[in-house]
Coordinates of C-alpha atoms in Angstrom, one line a residue:
M19 CA 45.4 17.0 23.3
T20 CA 47.3 13.8 23.6
S21 CA 46.7 10.6 21.7
T22 CA 45.4 9.1 25.0
D23 CA 42.9 12.0 25.5
S24 CA 41.7 11.5 21.9
A25 CA 41.1 7.8 22.4
Q26 CA 38.9 8.6 25.4
Q27 CA 36.6 10.9 23.4
P28 CA 33.2 9.2 22.6
P29 CA 32.6 8.7 18.9
K30 CA 30.4 11.4 17.3
K31 CA 26.9 10.2 16.4
A32 CA 25.9 10.5 12.8
P33 CA 23.2 13.1 12.3
A34 CA 19.7 11.7 12.3
K35 CA 18.3 10.9 8.9
D36 CA 15.6 13.3 7.7
P37 CA 12.4 11.3 7.7
W38 CA 11.3 13.1 4.5
D39 CA 14.5 12.2 2.6
L40 CA 12.8 9.6 0.5
P41 CA 14.3 7.6 -2.4
D42 CA 13.7 8.2 -6.1
V43 CA 11.2 5.5 -7.1
S44 CA 10.4 6.8 -10.6
G45 CA 12.1 3.9 -12.3
L46 CA 10.3 1.1 -10.4
V47 CA 7.7 -1.1 -12.1
V48 CA 4.6 -1.4 -9.9
G49 CA 2.3 -4.4 -10.3
V50 CA -1.3 -4.3 -8.9
L51 CA -2.8 -7.7 -8.0
G52 CA -6.6 -7.3 -8.1
G53 CA -6.0 -4.4 -10.6
T54 CA -9.4 -4.9 -12.2
G55 CA -11.3 -4.1 -8.9
P56 CA -12.2 -0.6 -7.9
Q57 CA -9.3 0.0 -5.5
G58 CA -6.7 -1.6 -7.7
K59 CA -7.8 0.3 -10.8
G60 CA -7.8 3.5 -8.9
L61 CA -4.3 3.0 -7.6
A62 CA -3.0 1.9 -11.0
Y63 CA -4.6 4.9 -12.6
R64 CA -3.1 7.4 -10.1
L65 CA 0.4 6.0 -10.1
A66 CA 0.5 5.7 -13.9
K67 CA -0.8 9.2 -14.3
A68 CA 2.0 10.4 -12.0
G69 CA 4.5 8.7 -14.4
Q70 CA 5.0 5.3 -12.8
K71 CA 5.2 2.2 -15.0
V72 CA 2.2 0.1 -13.9
I73 CA 1.0 -3.5 -14.7
I74 CA -2.3 -4.6 -13.5
G75 CA -3.0 -8.2 -12.8
S76 CA -6.0 -10.4 -12.7
R77 CA -6.7 -14.2 -12.7
A78 CA -7.6 -13.7 -16.4
A79 CA -5.0 -11.9 -18.5
E80 CA -7.7 -10.8 -21.0
R81 CA -9.7 -9.1 -18.2
A82 CA -6.5 -7.3 -17.0
Q83 CA -5.7 -6.2 -20.6
A84 CA -9.1 -4.8 -21.1
A85 CA -8.9 -2.8 -17.9
A86 CA -5.5 -1.5 -18.8
E87 CA -6.7 -0.3 -22.2
E88 CA -9.6 1.5 -20.5
L89 CA -7.3 3.2 -18.0
G90 CA -4.6 4.3 -20.5
H91 CA -1.4 6.1 -19.4
G92 CA 0.8 3.2 -20.6
I93 CA -0.7 0.7 -18.1
E94 CA -0.3 -2.9 -19.2
G95 CA -2.4 -5.9 -18.2
A96 CA -1.4 -9.5 -17.5
D97 CA -2.3 -12.5 -15.3
N98 CA -1.3 -12.3 -11.7
A99 CA 1.7 -14.5 -12.0
E100 CA 3.2 -12.5 -14.9
T101 CA 2.4 -9.2 -13.1
A102 CA 4.3 -10.4 -10.0
R103 CA 7.3 -11.6 -12.0
R104 CA 7.7 -8.4 -14.0
S105 CA 7.2 -5.9 -11.1
D106 CA 9.6 -4.5 -8.6
V107 CA 6.9 -3.5 -6.2
V108 CA 3.6 -5.5 -6.0
I109 CA 0.4 -3.9 -4.5
V110 CA -2.1 -6.5 -3.2
A111 CA -5.6 -5.2 -3.7
V112 CA -7.6 -8.4 -4.0
P113 CA -10.8 -9.0 -2.1
W114 CA -10.2 -10.3 1.5
D115 CA -11.9 -13.6 0.9
G116 CA -9.3 -14.4 -1.9
H117 CA -6.3 -12.9 -0.1
G118 CA -4.7 -16.0 1.4
K119 CA -5.3 -18.2 -1.6
T120 CA -4.0 -15.6 -4.1
L121 CA -0.8 -15.0 -2.2
E122 CA -0.1 -18.7 -1.5
S123 CA -0.4 -19.4 -5.2
L124 CA 2.1 -16.6 -6.0
R125 CA 4.8 -17.4 -3.4
E126 CA 7.5 -18.2 -6.0
E127 CA 6.7 -15.2 -8.2
L128 CA 6.7 -12.8 -5.3
A129 CA 10.0 -14.1 -3.8
G130 CA 12.3 -11.2 -3.3
K131 CA 9.7 -8.6 -4.2
L132 CA 8.5 -5.7 -2.1
V133 CA 4.9 -6.5 -1.4
V134 CA 2.4 -3.7 -0.3
D135 CA -0.7 -5.1 1.2
C136 CA -3.7 -2.8 1.2
V137 CA -6.4 -5.4 2.0
N138 CA -9.0 -4.6 4.7
P139 CA -10.5 -7.7 6.4
L140 CA -14.1 -6.6 6.8
G141 CA -17.5 -8.1 7.4
F142 CA -20.9 -6.6 6.7
D143 CA -24.3 -7.0 8.4
K144 CA -27.4 -4.9 9.0
Q145 CA -25.5 -2.6 11.3
G146 CA -22.9 -1.9 8.6
A147 CA -19.2 -2.7 8.2
Y148 CA -17.1 -4.2 11.0
A149 CA -13.5 -5.4 11.3
L150 CA -12.5 -9.0 11.1
K151 CA -9.3 -10.2 12.8
P152 CA -7.4 -12.9 10.9
E153 CA -5.7 -15.6 12.8
E154 CA -2.3 -14.1 12.0
G155 CA -3.5 -10.7 13.4
S156 CA -4.0 -8.8 10.2
A157 CA -4.0 -9.1 6.4
A158 CA -0.5 -7.8 6.3
Q159 CA 0.7 -10.4 8.9
Q160 CA -1.1 -13.1 6.9
A161 CA 0.9 -12.0 3.9
A162 CA 4.1 -12.1 5.8
A163 CA 3.3 -15.6 7.0
L164 CA 2.5 -16.8 3.5
L165 CA 5.4 -15.1 1.7
P166 CA 8.5 -15.7 3.8
D167 CA 10.8 -14.8 1.0
S168 CA 9.1 -11.4 0.2
R169 CA 9.4 -8.0 1.9
I170 CA 6.0 -7.1 3.3
T171 CA 4.7 -3.7 4.0
A172 CA 1.1 -2.4 4.5
A173 CA -0.3 0.8 3.0
F174 CA -3.1 2.5 0.9
H175 CA -5.9 1.2 3.1
H176 CA -8.0 4.3 3.5
L177 CA -8.3 5.6 0.0
S178 CA -11.6 6.2 -1.8
A179 CA -11.8 4.1 -4.9
V180 CA -14.4 6.7 -6.3
L181 CA -11.9 9.6 -5.9
L182 CA -9.0 7.6 -7.2
Q183 CA -10.8 6.7 -10.4
D184 CA -12.3 10.2 -11.0
P185 CA -10.4 11.9 -13.9
E186 CA -11.9 15.3 -12.9
I187 CA -10.0 15.2 -9.5
D188 CA -6.4 16.4 -9.8
E189 CA -5.3 15.8 -6.2
I190 CA -6.2 13.2 -3.6
D191 CA -6.3 15.1 -0.2
T192 CA -5.1 12.4 2.2
D193 CA -2.2 10.8 4.0
V194 CA -1.2 7.1 3.6
M195 CA -0.2 5.2 6.7
V196 CA 2.7 2.9 5.8
L197 CA 3.7 0.0 8.1
G198 CA 6.7 -2.4 7.8
E199 CA 9.7 -3.9 9.4
V200 CA 12.5 -2.4 7.3
R201 CA 12.9 1.3 7.0
A202 CA 14.2 1.3 3.5
D203 CA 11.2 -0.7 2.3
V204 CA 8.7 1.6 4.1
E205 CA 10.4 4.6 2.6
I206 CA 10.0 3.2 -0.9
V207 CA 6.3 2.9 -0.3
Q208 CA 6.1 6.4 1.2
A209 CA 7.8 7.7 -1.9
L210 CA 5.4 6.0 -4.2
A211 CA 2.4 7.5 -2.2
G212 CA 4.1 10.9 -2.5
R213 CA 4.1 10.7 -6.3
I214 CA 0.3 11.1 -6.3
P215 CA -0.5 14.8 -6.0
G216 CA -2.0 15.7 -2.6
M217 CA -0.9 12.5 -1.0
R218 CA 1.8 11.8 1.6
G219 CA 3.2 8.5 3.0
I220 CA 3.5 8.5 6.8
F221 CA 5.4 5.8 8.7
A222 CA 2.9 4.3 11.1
G223 CA 4.7 1.4 12.8
R224 CA 5.6 -2.2 12.4
L225 CA 3.4 -4.9 10.9
R226 CA 2.1 -5.9 14.3
N227 CA 0.2 -2.6 14.3
A228 CA -1.5 -3.3 11.0
H229 CA -4.8 -4.6 12.4
Q230 CA -6.0 -1.3 13.7
V231 CA -5.0 0.5 10.5
E232 CA -6.9 -2.0 8.4
S233 CA -9.9 -1.9 10.8
L234 CA -10.2 1.9 10.7
V235 CA -11.8 1.4 7.2
A236 CA -15.0 0.2 8.9
N237 CA -15.2 3.6 10.7
L238 CA -14.6 5.5 7.5
I239 CA -17.4 3.6 5.8
S240 CA -19.7 4.7 8.6
V241 CA -18.5 8.3 8.1
N242 CA -19.1 8.2 4.4
R243 CA -22.6 6.8 4.7
R244 CA -23.6 9.4 7.3
Y245 CA -22.1 12.4 5.5
K246 CA -22.4 11.2 1.9
A247 CA -18.6 11.7 1.6
H248 CA -15.4 10.0 0.5
A249 CA -13.5 10.6 3.7
G250 CA -9.7 10.2 4.0
L251 CA -7.2 10.8 6.8
R252 CA -4.7 13.5 7.6
V253 CA -2.0 13.2 10.3
T254 CA -1.5 16.6 11.9
D255 CA 1.7 18.2 13.2
V256 CA 3.9 16.0 11.0

């Protein structure tokens, strides 16, 4: 083959990256804002039990410290600002009605951090739970608007706080749908989810698709009430 022929050959494509080739996240510090609530405590407990360094945050440091002592596994408690500063990855598990105000107040502390929003905007009436649609489109998109210097992902929406906090349950049989704009950030969150026995993190699209993922919790609440269950989700054929 001549040099001219060689120059005309199209460049070889790099092999596709294995979607299950996820990074080692064992050394990351995970902060949980709203870590004294049921969902936050449950996530903190499971991640710490799996060997992750976890700090739980609250508006009152004393409350966070009391919850951390109760949970054990080396979990620390601090106020929300200190939790954000000391963490590599910050899970937002605050109530929806305090979501915007909390994030706005922590914009500086969360700059440069990987933020994982797991808040579900829901309303409740006599007919049960129903989805709310924030002006930005979803809780995750609201986080992205309020935290322009942070890396926003969305995950951990469909987990039962009851199961997460139950020390008698060794595995959480569920998949975690992870959304985000940057593949590397999404893979970090997938890897964190995968540290919890029985759980997988599954890429589920960009943040513009977060609304329907957040909204699905209203359906799961209906399932749980009818069947007296703690339903989760599995994605098949993946």
